[in-house]
CSV table of C-alpha atoms in Angstrom, one decimal:
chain,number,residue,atom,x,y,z
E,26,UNK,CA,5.5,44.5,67.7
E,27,UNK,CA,3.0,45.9,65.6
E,28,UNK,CA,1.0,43.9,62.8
E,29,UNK,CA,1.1,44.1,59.3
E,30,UNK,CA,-1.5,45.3,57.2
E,31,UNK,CA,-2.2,43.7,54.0
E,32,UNK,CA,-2.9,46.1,51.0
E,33,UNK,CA,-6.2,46.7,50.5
E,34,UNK,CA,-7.8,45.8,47.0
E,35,UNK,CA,-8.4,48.1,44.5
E,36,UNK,CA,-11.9,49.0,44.0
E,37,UNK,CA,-13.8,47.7,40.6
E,38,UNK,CA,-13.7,51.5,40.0
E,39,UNK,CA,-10.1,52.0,40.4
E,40,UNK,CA,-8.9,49.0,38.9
E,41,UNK,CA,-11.0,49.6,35.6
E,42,UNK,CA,-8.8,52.8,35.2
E,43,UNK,CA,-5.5,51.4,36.0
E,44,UNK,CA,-6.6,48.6,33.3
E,45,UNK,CA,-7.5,51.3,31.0
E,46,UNK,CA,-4.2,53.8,31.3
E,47,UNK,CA,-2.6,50.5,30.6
E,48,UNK,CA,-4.7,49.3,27.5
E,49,UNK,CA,-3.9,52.0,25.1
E,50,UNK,CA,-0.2,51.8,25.2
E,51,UNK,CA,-0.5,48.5,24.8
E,52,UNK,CA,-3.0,48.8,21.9
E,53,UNK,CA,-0.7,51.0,20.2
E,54,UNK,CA,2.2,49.3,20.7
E,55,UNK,CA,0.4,46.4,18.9
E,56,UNK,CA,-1.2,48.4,16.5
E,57,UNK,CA,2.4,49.8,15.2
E,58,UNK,CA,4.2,46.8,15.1
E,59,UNK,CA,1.4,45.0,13.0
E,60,UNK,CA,1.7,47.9,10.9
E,61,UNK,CA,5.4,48.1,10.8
E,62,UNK,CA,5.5,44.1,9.7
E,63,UNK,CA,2.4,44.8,7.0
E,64,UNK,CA,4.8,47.8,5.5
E,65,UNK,CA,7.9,45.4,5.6
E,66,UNK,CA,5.8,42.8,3.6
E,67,UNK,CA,4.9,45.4,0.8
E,68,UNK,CA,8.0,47.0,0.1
E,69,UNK,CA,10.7,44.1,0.6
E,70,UNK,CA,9.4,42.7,-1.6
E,71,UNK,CA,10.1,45.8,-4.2
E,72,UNK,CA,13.5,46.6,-2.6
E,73,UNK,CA,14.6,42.9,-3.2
E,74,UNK,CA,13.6,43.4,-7.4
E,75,UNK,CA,15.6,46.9,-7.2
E,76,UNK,CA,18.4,44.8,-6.1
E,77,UNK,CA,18.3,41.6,-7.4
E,78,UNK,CA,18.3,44.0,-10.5
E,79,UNK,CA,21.8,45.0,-10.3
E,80,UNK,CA,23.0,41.5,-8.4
E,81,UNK,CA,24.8,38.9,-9.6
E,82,UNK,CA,21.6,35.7,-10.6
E,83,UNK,CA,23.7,33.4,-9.6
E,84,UNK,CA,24.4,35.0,-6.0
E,85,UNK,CA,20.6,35.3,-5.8
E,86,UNK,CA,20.0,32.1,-7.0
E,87,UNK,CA,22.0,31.0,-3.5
E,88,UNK,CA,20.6,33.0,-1.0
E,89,UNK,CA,23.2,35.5,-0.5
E,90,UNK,CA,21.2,38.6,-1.9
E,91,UNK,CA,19.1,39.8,0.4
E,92,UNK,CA,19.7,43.0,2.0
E,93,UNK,CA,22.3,44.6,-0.1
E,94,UNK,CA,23.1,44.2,-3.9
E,95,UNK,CA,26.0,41.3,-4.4
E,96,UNK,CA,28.3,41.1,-7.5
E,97,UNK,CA,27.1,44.7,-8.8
E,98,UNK,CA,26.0,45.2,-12.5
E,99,UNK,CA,24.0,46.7,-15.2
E,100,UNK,CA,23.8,44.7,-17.6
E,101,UNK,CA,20.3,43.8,-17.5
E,102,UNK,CA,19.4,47.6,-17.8
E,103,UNK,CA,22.5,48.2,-20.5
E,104,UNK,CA,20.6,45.6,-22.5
E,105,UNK,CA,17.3,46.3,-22.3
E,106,UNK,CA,18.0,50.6,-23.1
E,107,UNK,CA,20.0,49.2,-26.2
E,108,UNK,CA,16.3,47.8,-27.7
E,109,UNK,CA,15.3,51.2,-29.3
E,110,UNK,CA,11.8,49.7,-29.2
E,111,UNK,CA,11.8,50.0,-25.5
E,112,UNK,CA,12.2,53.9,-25.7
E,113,UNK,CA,9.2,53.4,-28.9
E,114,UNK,CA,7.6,51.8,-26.8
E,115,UNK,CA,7.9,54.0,-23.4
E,116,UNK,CA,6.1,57.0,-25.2
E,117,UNK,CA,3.3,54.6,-26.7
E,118,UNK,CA,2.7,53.9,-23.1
E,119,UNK,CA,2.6,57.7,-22.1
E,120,UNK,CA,0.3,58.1,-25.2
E,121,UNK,CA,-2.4,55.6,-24.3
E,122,UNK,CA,-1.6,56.4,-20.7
E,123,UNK,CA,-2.7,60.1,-20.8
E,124,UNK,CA,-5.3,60.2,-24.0
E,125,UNK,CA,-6.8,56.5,-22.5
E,126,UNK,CA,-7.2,58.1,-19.0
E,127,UNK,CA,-8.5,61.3,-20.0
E,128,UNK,CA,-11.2,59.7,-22.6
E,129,UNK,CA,-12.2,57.4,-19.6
E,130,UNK,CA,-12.8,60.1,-16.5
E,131,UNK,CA,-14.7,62.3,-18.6
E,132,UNK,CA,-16.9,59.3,-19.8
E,133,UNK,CA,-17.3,58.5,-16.5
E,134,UNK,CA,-18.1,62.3,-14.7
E,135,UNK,CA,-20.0,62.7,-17.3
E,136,UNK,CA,-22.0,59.9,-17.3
E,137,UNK,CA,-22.2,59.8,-13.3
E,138,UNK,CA,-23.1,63.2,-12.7
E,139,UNK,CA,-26.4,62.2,-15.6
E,140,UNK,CA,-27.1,58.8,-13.6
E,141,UNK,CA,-26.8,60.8,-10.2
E,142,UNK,CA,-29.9,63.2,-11.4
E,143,UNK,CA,-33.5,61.9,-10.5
E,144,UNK,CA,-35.0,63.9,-12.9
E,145,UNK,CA,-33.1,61.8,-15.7
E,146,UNK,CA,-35.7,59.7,-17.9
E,147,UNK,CA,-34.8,56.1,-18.0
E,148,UNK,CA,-32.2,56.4,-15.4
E,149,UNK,CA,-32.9,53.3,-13.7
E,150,UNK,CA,-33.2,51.3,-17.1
E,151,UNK,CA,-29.7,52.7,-18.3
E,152,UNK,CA,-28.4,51.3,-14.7
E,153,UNK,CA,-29.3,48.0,-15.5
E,154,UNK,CA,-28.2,48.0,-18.4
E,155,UNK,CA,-24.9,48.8,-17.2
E,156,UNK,CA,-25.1,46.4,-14.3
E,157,UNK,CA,-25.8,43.4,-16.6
E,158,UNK,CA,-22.6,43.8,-18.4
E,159,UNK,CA,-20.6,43.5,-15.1
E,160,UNK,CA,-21.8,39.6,-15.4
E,161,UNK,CA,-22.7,39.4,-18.9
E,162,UNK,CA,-19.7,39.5,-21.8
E,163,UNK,CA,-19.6,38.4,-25.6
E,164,UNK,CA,-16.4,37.0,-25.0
E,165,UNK,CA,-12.7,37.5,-27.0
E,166,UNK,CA,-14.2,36.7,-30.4
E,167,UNK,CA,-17.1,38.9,-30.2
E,168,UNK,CA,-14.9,42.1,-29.0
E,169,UNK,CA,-12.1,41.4,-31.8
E,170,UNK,CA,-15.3,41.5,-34.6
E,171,UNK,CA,-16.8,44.9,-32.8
E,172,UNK,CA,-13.0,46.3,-33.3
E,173,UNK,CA,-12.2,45.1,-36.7
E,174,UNK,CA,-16.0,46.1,-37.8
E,175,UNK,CA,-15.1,49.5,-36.1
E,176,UNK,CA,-12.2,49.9,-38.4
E,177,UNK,CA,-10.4,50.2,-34.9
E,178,UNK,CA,-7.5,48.1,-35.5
E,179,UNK,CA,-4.3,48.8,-35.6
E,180,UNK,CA,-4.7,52.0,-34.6
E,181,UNK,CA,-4.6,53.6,-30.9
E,182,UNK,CA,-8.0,53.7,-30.1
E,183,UNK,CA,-8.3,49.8,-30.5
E,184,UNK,CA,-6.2,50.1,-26.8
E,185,UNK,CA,-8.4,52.8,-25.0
E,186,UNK,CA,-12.0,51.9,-26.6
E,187,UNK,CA,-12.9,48.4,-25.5
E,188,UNK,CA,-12.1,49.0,-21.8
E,189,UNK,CA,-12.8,52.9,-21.4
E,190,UNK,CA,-15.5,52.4,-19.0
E,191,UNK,CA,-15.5,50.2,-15.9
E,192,UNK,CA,-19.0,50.0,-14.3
E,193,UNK,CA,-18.1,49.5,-11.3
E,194,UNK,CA,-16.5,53.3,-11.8
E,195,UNK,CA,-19.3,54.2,-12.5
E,196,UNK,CA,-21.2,53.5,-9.9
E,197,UNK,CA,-18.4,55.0,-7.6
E,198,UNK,CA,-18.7,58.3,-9.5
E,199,UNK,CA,-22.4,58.3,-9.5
E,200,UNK,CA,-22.8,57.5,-5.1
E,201,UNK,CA,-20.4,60.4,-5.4
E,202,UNK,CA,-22.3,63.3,-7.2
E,203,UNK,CA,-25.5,61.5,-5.5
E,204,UNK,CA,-23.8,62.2,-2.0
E,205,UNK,CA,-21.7,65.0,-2.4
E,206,UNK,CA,-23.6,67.6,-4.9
E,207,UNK,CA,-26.7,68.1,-3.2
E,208,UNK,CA,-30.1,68.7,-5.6
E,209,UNK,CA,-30.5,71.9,-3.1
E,210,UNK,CA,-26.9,73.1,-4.5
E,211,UNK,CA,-28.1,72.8,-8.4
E,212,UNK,CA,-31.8,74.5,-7.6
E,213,UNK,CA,-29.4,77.7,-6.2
E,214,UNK,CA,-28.1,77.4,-9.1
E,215,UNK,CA,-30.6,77.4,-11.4
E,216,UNK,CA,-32.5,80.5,-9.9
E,217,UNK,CA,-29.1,82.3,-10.0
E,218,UNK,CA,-29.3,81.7,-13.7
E,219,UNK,CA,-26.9,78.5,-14.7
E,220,UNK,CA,-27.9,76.0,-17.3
E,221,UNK,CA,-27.0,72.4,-16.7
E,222,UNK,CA,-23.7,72.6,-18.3
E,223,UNK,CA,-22.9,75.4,-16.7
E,224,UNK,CA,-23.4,73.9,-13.1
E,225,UNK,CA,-21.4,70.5,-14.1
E,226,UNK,CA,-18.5,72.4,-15.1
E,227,UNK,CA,-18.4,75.3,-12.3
E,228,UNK,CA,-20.1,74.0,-9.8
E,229,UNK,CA,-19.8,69.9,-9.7
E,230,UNK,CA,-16.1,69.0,-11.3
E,231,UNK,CA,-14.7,71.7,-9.1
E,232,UNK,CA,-16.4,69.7,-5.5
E,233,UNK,CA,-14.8,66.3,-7.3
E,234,UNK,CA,-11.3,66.6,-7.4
E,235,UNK,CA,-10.8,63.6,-4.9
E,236,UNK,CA,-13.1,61.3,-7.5
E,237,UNK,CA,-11.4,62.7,-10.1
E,238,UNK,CA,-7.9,61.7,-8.9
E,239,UNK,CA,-9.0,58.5,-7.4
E,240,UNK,CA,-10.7,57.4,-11.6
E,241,UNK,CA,-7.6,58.8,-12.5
E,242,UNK,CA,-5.0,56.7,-10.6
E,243,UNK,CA,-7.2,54.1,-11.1
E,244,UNK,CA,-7.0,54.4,-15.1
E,245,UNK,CA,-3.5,55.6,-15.5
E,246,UNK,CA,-2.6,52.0,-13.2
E,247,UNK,CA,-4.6,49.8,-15.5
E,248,UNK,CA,-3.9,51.5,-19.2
E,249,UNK,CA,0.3,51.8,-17.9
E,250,UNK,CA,-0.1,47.6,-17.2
E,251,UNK,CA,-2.4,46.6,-19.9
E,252,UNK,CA,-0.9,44.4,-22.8
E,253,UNK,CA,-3.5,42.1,-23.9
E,254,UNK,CA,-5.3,44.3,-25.7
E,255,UNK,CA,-2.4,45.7,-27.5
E,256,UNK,CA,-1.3,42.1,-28.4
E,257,UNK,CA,-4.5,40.8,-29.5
E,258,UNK,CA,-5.5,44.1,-31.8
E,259,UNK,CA,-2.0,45.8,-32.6
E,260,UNK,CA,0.0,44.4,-35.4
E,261,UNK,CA,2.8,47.1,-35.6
E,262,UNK,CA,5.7,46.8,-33.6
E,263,UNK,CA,6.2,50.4,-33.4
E,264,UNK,CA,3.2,51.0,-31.9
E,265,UNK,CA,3.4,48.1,-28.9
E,266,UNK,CA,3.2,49.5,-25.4
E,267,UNK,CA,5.6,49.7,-23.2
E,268,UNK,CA,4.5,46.3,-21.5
E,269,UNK,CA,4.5,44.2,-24.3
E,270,UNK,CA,7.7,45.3,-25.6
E,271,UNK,CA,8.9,44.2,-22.2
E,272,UNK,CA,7.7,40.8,-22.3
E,273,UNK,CA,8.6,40.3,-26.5
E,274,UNK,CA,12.2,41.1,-24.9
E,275,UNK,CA,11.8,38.8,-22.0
E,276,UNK,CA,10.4,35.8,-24.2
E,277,UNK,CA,13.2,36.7,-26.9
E,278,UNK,CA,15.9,36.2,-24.0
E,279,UNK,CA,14.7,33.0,-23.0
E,280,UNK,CA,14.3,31.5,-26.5
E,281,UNK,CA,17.5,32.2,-27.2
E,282,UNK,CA,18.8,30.7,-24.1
E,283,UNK,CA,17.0,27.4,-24.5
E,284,UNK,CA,18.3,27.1,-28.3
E,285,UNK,CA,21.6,27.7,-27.7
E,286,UNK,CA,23.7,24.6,-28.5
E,287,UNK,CA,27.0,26.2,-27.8
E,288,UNK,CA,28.7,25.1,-25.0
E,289,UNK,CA,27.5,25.3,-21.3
E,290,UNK,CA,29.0,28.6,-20.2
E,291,UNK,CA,27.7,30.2,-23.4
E,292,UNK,CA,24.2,28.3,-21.7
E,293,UNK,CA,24.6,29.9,-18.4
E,294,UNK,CA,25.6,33.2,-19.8
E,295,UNK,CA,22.1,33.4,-21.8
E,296,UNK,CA,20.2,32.5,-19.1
E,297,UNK,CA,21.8,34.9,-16.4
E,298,UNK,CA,21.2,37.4,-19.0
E,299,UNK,CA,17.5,36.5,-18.8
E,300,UNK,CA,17.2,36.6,-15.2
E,301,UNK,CA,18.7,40.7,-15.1
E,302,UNK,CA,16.8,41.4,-17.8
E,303,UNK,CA,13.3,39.7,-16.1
E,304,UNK,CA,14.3,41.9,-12.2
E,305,UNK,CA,15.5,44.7,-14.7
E,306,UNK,CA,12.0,45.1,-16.7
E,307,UNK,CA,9.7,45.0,-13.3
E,308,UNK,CA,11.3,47.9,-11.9
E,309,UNK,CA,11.2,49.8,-15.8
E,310,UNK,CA,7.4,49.3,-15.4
E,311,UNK,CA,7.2,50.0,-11.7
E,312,UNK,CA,8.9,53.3,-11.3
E,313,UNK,CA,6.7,56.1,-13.2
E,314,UNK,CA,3.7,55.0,-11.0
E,315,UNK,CA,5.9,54.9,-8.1
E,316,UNK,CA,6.6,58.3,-8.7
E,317,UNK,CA,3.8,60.0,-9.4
E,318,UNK,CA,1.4,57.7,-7.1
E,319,UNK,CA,2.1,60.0,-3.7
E,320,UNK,CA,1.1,63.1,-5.8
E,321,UNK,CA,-2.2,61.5,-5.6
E,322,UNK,CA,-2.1,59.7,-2.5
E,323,UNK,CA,-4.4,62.4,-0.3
E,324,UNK,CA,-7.0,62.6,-2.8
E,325,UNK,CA,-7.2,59.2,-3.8
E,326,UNK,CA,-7.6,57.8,-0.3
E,327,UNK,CA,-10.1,60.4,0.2
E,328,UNK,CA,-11.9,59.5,-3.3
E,329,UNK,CA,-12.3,55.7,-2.7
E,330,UNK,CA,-13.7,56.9,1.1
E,331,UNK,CA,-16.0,59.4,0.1
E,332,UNK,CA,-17.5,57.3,-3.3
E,333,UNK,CA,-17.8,54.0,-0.9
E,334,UNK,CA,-21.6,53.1,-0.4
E,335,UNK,CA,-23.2,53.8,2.6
């Protein structure tokens, strides 16, 4: 009868591979599931307002909507398109949207690519300058004075002025030219004969289209959302934004449900009404920068990477 033999261990060599071929399935594994449950998060949440949209509030309102749309309808959307100051106000959005975006990149190229230079006089002074208004700010009262002094309001450049430049884009536009248009690159330039201009608008835009689209996404997300501004200097209804004609509608829903003295089904009609119009006007707002946001999607991911400091 012959003995056993007990297996003999694996060596610290061999056992560090067999731990290693097993780590990065494992890793991977991990890695996708935490991403699959981080996507879930983000857009559940924006499937659930598509179909709470078109769901009956009161099914919502018991847990019953939350996969697929429940007591189908569109009469949140039937009444906000009947408000011809939502369409008015849907191409005053597209307006500021596109002239408010454009005015801010080219402020911002422009005034990178100057800041980027070394040879700029004062170039640290007008940093600091900018810097200090990151912390620094006159406040409400002291903006609505500079706009009414301006002769800005009321008009469509009360919307786009105030905010056109964001310092911190700035300073992401000017790490960009500082790290991506070499002073070699302009001196090539030079002795091949092109002026300053000349070299920013051949040479420089054309190396900066993932800057460009990442100010650009950046602006067309925050002009498309903004309100305030348009509430605290517009005083013509036909030219409110898209946003603010939203929320006058929303407000104007729930003040008519909570003065109703009718009877309680008239009540409950109001404020059903309310809730399709409230899921109905998120996804108004949400879709044209759904839509055009994976246009942009390569060169803004590759904007924010490339104008991060280092």
């Amino acid at each position: 009868m012959t003995a056993t033999t007990a297996p003999l261990p694996l060596s610290p060599k061999k056992r560090d591979g067999v731990l290693t071929r097993m780590a990065d399935p494992t890793f991977n594994v991990v890695t996708v599931g935490l991403l699959l449950l981080a996507a879930a998060a983000i857009i559940y949440p924006l499937y659930f307002i598509v179909i709470a949209s078109v769901s009956d509030p009161n099914l919502i309102a018991q847990g019953k909507v939350w996969l697929l749309p429940q007591g189908f309808t569109l009469e949140g959307y039937q009444t906000l398109f009947k408000n011809d100051a939502l369409i008015r106000g849907f191409g005053n959005s597209l307006l500021y949207t596109g002239v408010g975006t454009f005015v801010s990149v080219s402020i911002i190229l422009c005034t990178g690519y100057a800041l980027s230079r070394r040879d700029m006089p004062g170039r640290n002074l007008f940093m600091i300058l900018f810097i200090i208004t990151m912390f620094f700010d006159g406040g409400l009262i002291a903006r609505y004075l500079v706009v009414r002094d301006l002769g800005l309001l009321n008009t469509m450049w009360a919307v786009i002025l105030p905010g056109a430049v964001g310092v911190w884009n700035l300073i992401i536009a000017r790490t960009f030219f500082e790290t991506n248009v070499p002073s070699e690159l302009r001196e090539a330039a030079q002795i091949d004969g092109a002026n300053d201009f000349r070299f920013f608008f051949k040479v420089a835009l054309p190396l900066t289209k993932p800057l460009i689209a990442l100010m650009a996404m950046t602006h067309i997300v925050a002009y498309w959302n903004s309100y305030f501004d348009a509430m605290i200097y517009l005083n013509d209804e036909s030219m409110y934004p898209l946003q603010l004609v939203l929320r006058n509608v929303l407000i104007q829903s729930q003040a008519s449900a909570s003065l109703d003295t009718g009877s309680i089904d008239s009540y409950a009609a109001a404020q059903r009404l309310g809730e399709l119009i409230k899921y109905g006007m998120i996804v108004v707002s949400t879709v044209p920068l759904l839509i055009l946001f994976p246009f942009l999607q390569k060169y803004f991911v590759k904007g924010a990477t490339l104008g991060a400091l280092k």
